GROMACS .gro file of C-alpha atoms in nm:
model
  418
    1MET     CA    1  23.973   6.240  19.968
    2THR     CA    2  23.974   6.544  19.745
    3GLU     CA    3  24.299   6.802  19.714
    4LYS     CA    4  24.107   7.028  19.789
    5VAL     CA    5  23.942   6.892  20.122
    6LEU     CA    6  24.242   6.819  20.254
    7GLU     CA    7  24.359   7.107  20.232
    8LYS     CA    8  24.043   7.290  20.461
    9LEU     CA    9  24.137   6.947  20.707
   10LYS     CA   10  24.488   7.071  20.666
   11ILE     CA   11  24.378   7.447  20.801
   12LEU     CA   12  24.069   7.335  21.050
   13ALA     CA   13  24.332   7.089  21.214
   14ALA     CA   14  24.590   7.372  21.321
   15ALA     CA   15  24.356   7.615  21.424
   16ALA     CA   16  24.156   7.338  21.672
   17LYS     CA   17  24.535   7.331  21.821
   18TYR     CA   18  24.485   7.578  22.132
   19ASP     CA   19  24.220   7.410  22.294
   20VAL     CA   20  24.315   7.183  22.585
   21SER     CA   21  24.004   7.016  22.688
   22CYS     CA   22  24.019   6.742  22.487
   23SER     CA   23  23.980   6.467  22.665
   24SER     CA   24  23.872   6.110  22.637
   25SER     CA   25  23.801   5.929  22.852
   26GLY     CA   26  23.500   5.797  23.111
   27THR     CA   27  23.275   5.675  22.895
   28VAL     CA   28  23.145   5.316  22.760
   29ARG     CA   29  23.002   5.212  22.482
   30ASN     CA   30  22.986   4.916  22.360
   31ASN     CA   31  22.972   4.777  21.957
   32LYS     CA   32  22.600   4.653  21.788
   33SER     CA   33  22.535   4.412  21.475
   34GLY     CA   34  22.627   4.656  21.216
   35GLY     CA   35  22.785   4.962  21.381
   36VAL     CA   36  23.102   5.053  21.336
   37GLY     CA   37  23.346   5.143  21.622
   38ASN     CA   38  23.334   5.133  22.072
   39THR     CA   39  23.454   5.276  22.348
   40VAL     CA   40  23.732   5.104  22.552
   41GLY     CA   41  23.526   4.989  22.875
   42GLY     CA   42  23.583   5.285  23.136
   43VAL     CA   43  23.863   5.519  22.981
   44GLY     CA   44  23.729   5.630  22.710
   45VAL     CA   45  23.850   5.624  22.265
   46CYS     CA   46  24.109   5.396  22.281
   47HIS     CA   47  24.149   5.044  22.190
   48SER     CA   48  24.434   5.040  22.307
   49PHE     CA   49  24.739   5.198  22.534
   50ALA     CA   50  25.140   5.354  22.461
   51ALA     CA   51  25.396   5.241  22.763
   52ASP     CA   52  25.273   5.579  22.957
   53GLY     CA   53  24.897   5.512  22.967
   54ARG     CA   54  24.823   5.787  22.737
   55CYS     CA   55  24.586   5.707  22.569
   56ILE     CA   56  24.539   5.744  22.158
   57SER     CA   57  24.393   5.933  21.972
   58LEU     CA   58  24.054   6.137  21.800
   59LEU     CA   59  24.042   6.344  21.464
   60LYS     CA   60  24.043   6.670  21.648
   61ILE     CA   61  23.908   6.920  21.397
   62MET     CA   62  23.747   7.317  21.383
   63LEU     CA   63  23.407   7.301  21.189
   64THR     CA   64  23.546   7.627  21.041
   65ASN     CA   65  23.758   7.923  21.174
   66TYR     CA   66  23.590   8.173  21.004
   67CYS     CA   67  23.409   8.350  21.337
   68MET     CA   68  23.204   8.709  21.419
   69TYR     CA   69  23.464   8.741  21.751
   70ASP     CA   70  23.733   8.951  21.787
   71CYS     CA   71  23.836   8.747  22.136
   72ALA     CA   72  24.216   8.950  22.161
   73TYR     CA   73  24.352   8.648  22.268
   74CYS     CA   74  24.232   8.413  21.982
   75ILE     CA   75  24.410   8.315  21.628
   76ASN     CA   76  24.092   8.276  21.481
   77ARG     CA   77  23.977   8.630  21.593
   78ARG     CA   78  23.762   8.824  21.332
   79SER     CA   79  23.985   9.037  21.213
   80ASN     CA   80  24.320   8.850  21.135
   81ASP     CA   81  24.428   8.792  20.757
   82ILE     CA   82  24.457   8.413  20.863
   83PRO     CA   83  24.355   8.136  20.613
   84ARG     CA   84  24.042   8.025  20.645
   85ALA     CA   85  23.805   7.730  20.588
   86THR     CA   86  23.459   7.620  20.629
   87LEU     CA   87  23.336   7.150  20.602
   88SER     CA   88  23.056   7.122  20.524
   89VAL     CA   89  22.857   6.871  20.777
   90SER     CA   90  22.895   6.536  20.512
   91GLU     CA   91  23.246   6.629  20.442
   92ILE     CA   92  23.290   6.583  20.838
   93VAL     CA   93  23.141   6.277  20.845
   94ASN     CA   94  23.321   6.137  20.572
   95ILE     CA   95  23.637   6.204  20.721
   96THR     CA   96  23.554   6.084  21.064
   97MET     CA   97  23.465   5.756  20.919
   98GLU     CA   98  23.683   5.676  20.656
   99PHE     CA   99  23.924   5.815  20.951
  100TYR     CA  100  23.822   5.489  21.197
  101ARG     CA  101  23.803   5.210  20.879
  102ARG     CA  102  24.192   5.323  20.856
  103ASN     CA  103  24.318   5.316  21.178
  104TYR     CA  104  24.372   5.622  21.173
  105ILE     CA  105  24.180   5.754  21.506
  106GLU     CA  106  23.984   5.661  21.728
  107GLY     CA  107  23.726   5.892  21.768
  108LEU     CA  108  23.557   6.246  21.702
  109PHE     CA  109  23.732   6.561  21.866
  110LEU     CA  110  23.537   6.863  21.708
  111SER     CA  111  23.484   7.225  21.778
  112SER     CA  112  23.384   7.539  21.619
  113GLY     CA  113  23.387   7.960  21.572
  114VAL     CA  114  23.097   8.097  21.594
  115VAL     CA  115  22.936   8.211  21.251
  116ARG     CA  116  22.602   8.381  21.225
  117ASN     CA  117  22.510   8.314  21.521
  118PRO     CA  118  22.568   8.044  21.778
  119ASP     CA  119  22.259   7.847  21.718
  120TYR     CA  120  22.364   7.806  21.376
  121THR     CA  121  22.652   7.664  21.458
  122MET     CA  122  22.528   7.480  21.692
  123GLU     CA  123  22.246   7.331  21.477
  124ARG     CA  124  22.528   7.206  21.272
  125ILE     CA  125  22.745   7.026  21.561
  126ALA     CA  126  22.471   6.867  21.640
  127ARG     CA  127  22.411   6.709  21.297
  128ILE     CA  128  22.722   6.580  21.262
  129ALA     CA  129  22.689   6.413  21.582
  130LYS     CA  130  22.339   6.232  21.455
  131ASP     CA  131  22.436   6.194  21.073
  132LEU     CA  132  22.718   6.023  21.241
  133ARG     CA  133  22.525   5.774  21.516
  134GLU     CA  134  22.184   5.720  21.329
  135VAL     CA  135  22.249   5.733  20.969
  136HIS     CA  136  22.672   5.608  20.971
  137HIS     CA  137  22.579   5.394  21.311
  138PHE     CA  138  22.945   5.527  21.455
  139ASN     CA  139  22.994   5.374  21.793
  140GLY     CA  140  23.310   5.503  21.904
  141TYR     CA  141  23.369   5.857  22.112
  142ILE     CA  142  23.279   6.248  22.016
  143HIS     CA  143  23.317   6.467  22.221
  144LEU     CA  144  23.165   6.786  22.069
  145LYS     CA  145  23.230   7.175  22.200
  146SER     CA  146  22.912   7.333  22.287
  147ILE     CA  147  22.880   7.723  22.148
  148PRO     CA  148  22.788   7.966  22.399
  149GLY     CA  149  22.486   8.130  22.361
  150ALA     CA  150  22.327   7.797  22.173
  151SER     CA  151  21.930   7.713  22.202
  152ARG     CA  152  21.910   7.431  22.527
  153GLU     CA  153  21.665   7.247  22.250
  154LEU     CA  154  22.006   7.268  22.089
  155VAL     CA  155  22.267   7.185  22.292
  156ASN     CA  156  22.018   6.897  22.423
  157GLU     CA  157  22.002   6.790  22.083
  158ALA     CA  158  22.428   6.764  22.013
  159GLY     CA  159  22.410   6.612  22.419
  160ARG     CA  160  22.197   6.297  22.274
  161TYR     CA  161  22.490   6.137  22.055
  162ALA     CA  162  22.794   6.278  22.245
  163ASP     CA  163  23.005   6.111  22.495
  164ARG     CA  164  23.140   6.417  22.636
  165MET     CA  165  23.112   6.783  22.602
  166SER     CA  166  23.259   7.144  22.718
  167VAL     CA  167  23.211   7.527  22.706
  168ASN     CA  168  23.524   7.741  22.738
  169ILE     CA  169  23.484   7.932  23.023
  170GLU     CA  170  23.856   8.063  22.883
  171ILE     CA  171  23.922   8.389  23.113
  172PRO     CA  172  23.777   8.308  23.440
  173ARG     CA  173  23.651   8.631  23.586
  174GLU     CA  174  23.437   8.851  23.354
  175GLU     CA  175  23.581   9.163  23.442
  176SER     CA  176  23.922   9.077  23.245
  177LEU     CA  177  23.700   8.896  22.954
  178LYS     CA  178  23.489   9.255  22.869
  179TYR     CA  179  23.789   9.350  22.823
  180LEU     CA  180  23.965   9.073  22.594
  181ALA     CA  181  23.619   8.952  22.423
  182PRO     CA  182  23.332   9.288  22.445
  183GLU     CA  183  23.132   9.086  22.328
  184LYS     CA  184  23.173   8.816  22.527
  185ASP     CA  185  22.992   8.738  22.881
  186HIS     CA  186  23.041   8.437  23.145
  187LYS     CA  187  22.622   8.441  23.126
  188SER     CA  188  22.653   8.244  22.740
  189VAL     CA  189  22.955   8.001  22.953
  190TYR     CA  190  22.741   7.906  23.208
  191GLU     CA  191  22.381   7.844  22.999
  192PRO     CA  192  22.451   7.590  22.863
  193MET     CA  193  22.733   7.488  23.121
  194GLY     CA  194  22.387   7.425  23.314
  195TYR     CA  195  22.162   7.255  23.067
  196ILE     CA  196  22.445   7.039  23.017
  197ARG     CA  197  22.407   6.983  23.400
  198GLN     CA  198  21.983   6.897  23.420
  199GLY     CA  199  22.013   6.701  23.104
  200VAL     CA  200  22.282   6.514  23.225
  201LEU     CA  201  22.040   6.470  23.591
  202GLU     CA  202  21.760   6.376  23.427
  203CYS     CA  203  21.870   6.099  23.258
  204ALA     CA  204  22.057   5.943  23.589
  205GLU     CA  205  21.707   5.997  23.715
  206ASP     CA  206  21.499   5.886  23.428
  207ARG     CA  207  21.685   5.532  23.388
  208LYS     CA  208  21.677   5.448  23.818
  209ARG     CA  209  21.267   5.356  23.639
  210MET     CA  210  21.310   5.299  23.332
  211ARG     CA  211  21.540   5.056  23.126
  212HIS     CA  212  21.654   5.158  22.820
  213VAL     CA  213  21.688   5.534  22.800
  214PRO     CA  214  21.946   5.688  22.647
  215ARG     CA  215  22.206   5.804  22.719
  216PHE     CA  216  22.283   6.125  22.797
  217VAL     CA  217  22.628   6.314  22.774
  218PRO     CA  218  22.728   5.980  23.036
  219ALA     CA  219  23.070   6.100  22.979
  220GLY     CA  220  23.008   6.482  23.200
  221GLN     CA  221  23.131   6.798  23.113
  222SER     CA  222  23.474   6.969  23.068
  223THR     CA  223  23.651   7.353  22.990
  224GLN     CA  224  23.920   7.557  23.005
  225MET     CA  225  24.067   7.807  23.112
  226ILE     CA  226  24.335   8.065  22.977
  227VAL     CA  227  24.639   8.162  23.172
  228GLY     CA  228  24.868   8.421  23.150
  229ALA     CA  229  24.640   8.591  22.906
  230SER     CA  230  24.533   8.847  23.159
  231PRO     CA  231  24.624   9.011  23.494
  232ASP     CA  232  24.396   8.698  23.736
  233THR     CA  233  24.583   8.564  24.000
  234ASP     CA  234  24.627   8.169  24.056
  235ARG     CA  235  24.375   8.213  24.386
  236GLN     CA  236  24.131   8.353  24.172
  237ILE     CA  237  24.111   8.087  23.930
  238LEU     CA  238  24.165   7.852  24.145
  239GLN     CA  239  23.816   7.971  24.267
  240VAL     CA  240  23.626   7.911  23.992
  241SER     CA  241  23.792   7.615  23.885
  242SER     CA  242  23.680   7.473  24.311
  243SER     CA  243  23.318   7.662  24.208
  244LEU     CA  244  23.309   7.434  23.900
  245TYR     CA  245  23.384   7.157  24.041
  246SER     CA  246  23.050   7.184  24.305
  247MET     CA  247  22.876   7.082  23.939
  248PRO     CA  248  22.851   6.718  23.993
  249THR     CA  249  22.902   6.712  23.606
  250MET     CA  250  23.197   6.810  23.639
  251ARG     CA  251  23.490   6.630  23.521
  252ARG     CA  252  23.752   6.810  23.417
  253VAL     CA  253  23.897   7.184  23.402
  254TYR     CA  254  24.186   7.267  23.176
  255TYR     CA  255  24.462   7.503  23.191
  256SER     CA  256  24.606   7.647  22.905
  257GLY     CA  257  24.941   7.892  22.906
  258TYR     CA  258  24.880   8.168  22.639
  259VAL     CA  259  25.059   8.120  22.360
  260SER     CA  260  25.146   8.469  22.221
  261VAL     CA  261  24.948   8.466  21.854
  262ASN     CA  262  24.862   8.826  21.863
  263GLU     CA  263  25.191   9.035  21.965
  264TYR     CA  264  25.027   9.343  21.771
  265ASP     CA  265  24.726   9.375  22.053
  266LYS     CA  266  24.862   9.577  22.345
  267ARG     CA  267  24.588   9.436  22.575
  268LEU     CA  268  24.771   9.095  22.589
  269PRO     CA  269  25.090   9.050  22.780
  270ALA     CA  270  25.425   9.050  22.583
  271LEU     CA  271  25.554   8.709  22.613
  272LYS     CA  272  25.842   8.522  22.525
  273GLN     CA  273  25.730   8.177  22.571
  274PRO     CA  274  25.354   8.008  22.728
  275PRO     CA  275  25.382   8.064  23.143
  276LEU     CA  276  25.418   7.614  23.053
  277VAL     CA  277  25.617   7.598  23.449
  278ARG     CA  278  25.281   7.844  23.574
  279GLU     CA  279  25.015   7.588  23.357
  280ASN     CA  280  25.207   7.324  23.524
  281ARG     CA  281  25.203   7.437  23.871
  282LEU     CA  282  24.831   7.528  23.808
  283TYR     CA  283  24.731   7.125  23.689
  284GLN     CA  284  24.927   7.025  24.015
  285ALA     CA  285  24.681   7.257  24.321
  286ASP     CA  286  24.378   7.118  24.066
  287TRP     CA  287  24.492   6.735  24.140
  288LEU     CA  288  24.516   6.807  24.520
  289MET     CA  289  24.139   7.000  24.505
  290ARG     CA  290  24.058   6.676  24.328
  291PHE     CA  291  24.220   6.404  24.492
  292TYR     CA  292  24.372   6.501  24.810
  293HIS     CA  293  24.108   6.714  25.020
  294PHE     CA  294  24.251   6.997  24.927
  295LYS     CA  295  24.004   7.399  24.916
  296ALA     CA  296  24.087   7.665  24.671
  297GLU     CA  297  24.215   7.868  24.945
  298GLU     CA  298  24.459   7.685  25.116
  299ILE     CA  299  24.648   7.633  24.813
  300THR     CA  300  24.736   7.984  24.809
  301GLU     CA  301  24.772   8.351  25.043
  302PRO     CA  302  24.585   8.665  25.040
  303ASP     CA  303  24.883   8.840  25.034
  304ASN     CA  304  25.062   8.606  24.764
  305PRO     CA  305  24.752   8.548  24.512
  306ASN     CA  306  25.050   8.307  24.325
  307LEU     CA  307  25.160   8.005  24.362
  308ASP     CA  308  25.572   7.961  24.344
  309LEU     CA  309  25.674   7.852  24.058
  310GLU     CA  310  26.017   7.680  24.248
  311VAL     CA  311  25.805   7.474  24.397
  312ASP     CA  312  25.454   7.238  24.369
  313PRO     CA  313  25.206   7.334  24.597
  314LYS     CA  314  25.157   7.124  24.808
  315LEU     CA  315  25.538   7.153  24.961
  316GLY     CA  316  25.453   7.440  24.937
  317TRP     CA  317  25.114   7.485  25.167
  318ALA     CA  318  25.341   7.208  25.410
  319LEU     CA  319  25.647   7.533  25.436
  320ARG     CA  320  25.386   7.789  25.499
  321ASN     CA  321  25.231   7.532  25.827
  322PRO     CA  322  25.483   7.429  25.998
  323GLN     CA  323  25.268   7.402  26.277
  324ALA     CA  324  25.074   7.103  26.093
  325PHE     CA  325  25.428   6.837  26.106
  326PRO     CA  326  25.504   6.672  26.190
  327VAL     CA  327  25.252   6.406  26.109
  328ASP     CA  328  25.315   5.997  26.331
  329ILE     CA  329  25.257   5.784  26.051
  330ASN     CA  330  25.160   5.453  26.327
  331LYS     CA  331  24.832   5.720  26.395
  332ALA     CA  332  24.734   6.031  26.266
  333PRO     CA  333  24.425   5.980  26.006
  334TYR     CA  334  24.444   5.960  25.680
  335GLU     CA  335  24.321   6.294  25.563
  336LEU     CA  336  24.591   6.461  25.757
  337ILE     CA  337  24.866   6.225  25.618
  338LEU     CA  338  24.739   6.313  25.253
  339ARG     CA  339  24.904   6.636  25.333
  340VAL     CA  340  25.228   6.495  25.361
  341PRO     CA  341  25.467   6.583  25.094
  342GLY     CA  342  25.583   6.287  24.938
  343ILE     CA  343  25.287   6.071  24.983
  344GLY     CA  344  25.025   6.079  24.722
  345VAL     CA  345  24.710   5.853  24.712
  346LYS     CA  346  24.803   5.551  24.661
  347SER     CA  347  25.057   5.558  24.956
  348ALA     CA  348  24.871   5.658  25.215
  349LEU     CA  349  24.557   5.420  25.107
  350LEU     CA  350  24.905   5.138  25.149
  351ILE     CA  351  24.903   5.336  25.470
  352VAL     CA  352  24.646   5.345  25.655
  353ASN     CA  353  24.546   4.962  25.613
  354ALA     CA  354  24.917   4.820  25.642
  355ARG     CA  355  24.941   5.048  25.958
  356LYS     CA  356  24.652   4.707  26.095
  357PHE     CA  357  24.915   4.480  26.162
  358ARG     CA  358  25.258   4.630  26.213
  359ARG     CA  359  25.436   4.920  26.293
  360LEU     CA  360  25.500   5.161  26.004
  361THR     CA  361  25.945   5.245  25.965
  362SER     CA  362  26.103   5.458  25.701
  363TYR     CA  363  26.181   5.108  25.562
  364ASN     CA  364  25.763   4.993  25.525
  365LEU     CA  365  25.728   5.322  25.436
  366LYS     CA  366  25.959   5.299  25.066
  367LYS     CA  367  25.860   4.984  25.031
  368ILE     CA  368  25.526   5.033  24.976
  369GLY     CA  369  25.607   5.405  24.795
  370VAL     CA  370  25.699   5.688  24.976
  371ALA     CA  371  25.986   5.936  24.885
  372MET     CA  372  26.165   5.972  25.192
  373ASN     CA  373  26.328   6.287  25.010
  374ARG     CA  374  26.020   6.486  25.095
  375ALA     CA  375  25.865   6.272  25.334
  376LYS     CA  376  26.138   6.251  25.637
  377TYR     CA  377  26.074   6.686  25.690
  378PHE     CA  378  25.760   6.623  25.789
  379ILE     CA  379  25.664   6.308  25.973
  380THR     CA  380  25.748   6.092  26.282
  381CYS     CA  381  25.710   5.700  26.219
  382GLY     CA  382  25.921   5.515  26.585
  383GLU     CA  383  26.356   5.493  26.444
  384LEU     CA  384  26.338   5.786  26.186
  385THR     CA  385  26.611   6.023  26.323
  386ALA     CA  386  26.624   6.274  26.040
  387PRO     CA  387  26.581   6.631  26.097
  388SER     CA  388  26.185   6.738  26.067
  389ILE     CA  389  26.001   7.055  25.968
  390GLY     CA  390  25.935   7.132  26.388
  391ASP     CA  391  26.317   7.093  26.446
  392VAL     CA  392  26.408   7.324  26.170
  393SER     CA  393  26.313   7.628  25.985
  394PRO     CA  394  26.078   7.595  25.697
  395GLU     CA  395  26.346   7.789  25.532
  396TYR     CA  396  26.616   7.551  25.575
  397VAL     CA  397  26.414   7.265  25.492
  398ARG     CA  398  26.297   7.393  25.077
  399ARG     CA  399  26.636   7.488  25.067
  400GLN     CA  400  26.757   7.114  25.074
  401LEU     CA  401  26.406   7.035  24.889
  402VAL     CA  402  26.539   7.298  24.576
  403SER     CA  403  26.907   7.283  24.618
  404ARG     CA  404  26.823   6.881  24.552
  405LYS     CA  405  26.606   6.933  24.275
  406SER     CA  406  26.829   7.150  24.119
  407GLY     CA  407  27.139   6.945  24.102
  408ILE     CA  408  27.356   7.141  24.366
  409ASN     CA  409  27.540   6.991  24.672
  410PRO     CA  410  27.305   7.128  24.997
  411GLN     CA  411  27.676   7.114  25.150
  412GLN     CA  412  27.871   7.254  24.974
  413LEU     CA  413  27.987   7.522  25.224
  414THR     CA  414  27.910   7.867  25.043
  415LEU     CA  415  27.963   8.251  25.141
  416ASP     CA  416  27.848   8.549  25.118
  417LEU     CA  417  28.049   8.831  25.010
  418SER     CA  418  27.828   9.078  24.935
   0.00000   0.00000   0.00000
């Protein structure tokens, strides 16, 4: 690698760090004779896993950080005076192959600024994936960013070689997007999403009738929304996420706390640091929609549309709906047990299966893995005598759980002398 290419690589790798929708899971791509690399069964690119189960590691890079758009929230906006660079198709292909051979990476995540027009940029992205697959016989993981406004033909071309594709919504409401990025609209985002969805579904139908059908984006698609750059509420963000998850090919919606990279732009809020707690709460709420059978409208209230930063969304829902508790662990349906704070999906399944053979007690629940310090306020299970939310107020339960989390002794006497 020449020094000039290395310098461009540094610039473009740094420019790509703000895109968090770079998941690497959901596909299997076995190595073939004469090929290079593979993706590990069912979990994506990684050949090995860290102790905490994290997937390692992708070459995350931009094709170019030149961009024709002037979005207020983007570091790569047209009007910013920053170092710019562009890698050629052959340079990215060669870097990917050389890094893979040296065991630096397990796959590629490629995004780009938009130069000339969306089709020009999308054509180069598709050509990189095609060269990796057909010329170099690379069977590792490839995640491509689809360019908003790109044509169906080019999106389909890229989808034949990618494991996953993503199109970033960025701002959840059209009104807010128009304010911060006047040159963009949601139509240009949702159109390529539709092309990817249609391609995946058509491929699935063809595979039912024919034995050998080229795969099309086998790991589905993802997207990203920026949190805190616009006045959109958590309720509005979750409603957009919920509608996206109704698409059969949407695998993940990512939430990125806004980083103040363009402080001079008065359209943006003056944030000292990214809203990381809010971002975390949105991920927790997203988890509730995907795995706990919650609807977006249940997680927040119309009069209070933002998530409580002090407690997680599941506990917040439970405190707002004391009439749903206590839940009888030995009789309640699975869907209701899932809504008990302190009980996860795995624990709820174990409870439903275990109670077929015996009456469960708090001891059994602890052995199953239930967080009894939280769940005890919302359940009954035989001998359990701790006060439930039905016997005390939601305010009392909240105070007990929040004070325990913050390290305050809930039994300590406090006097209000004001």
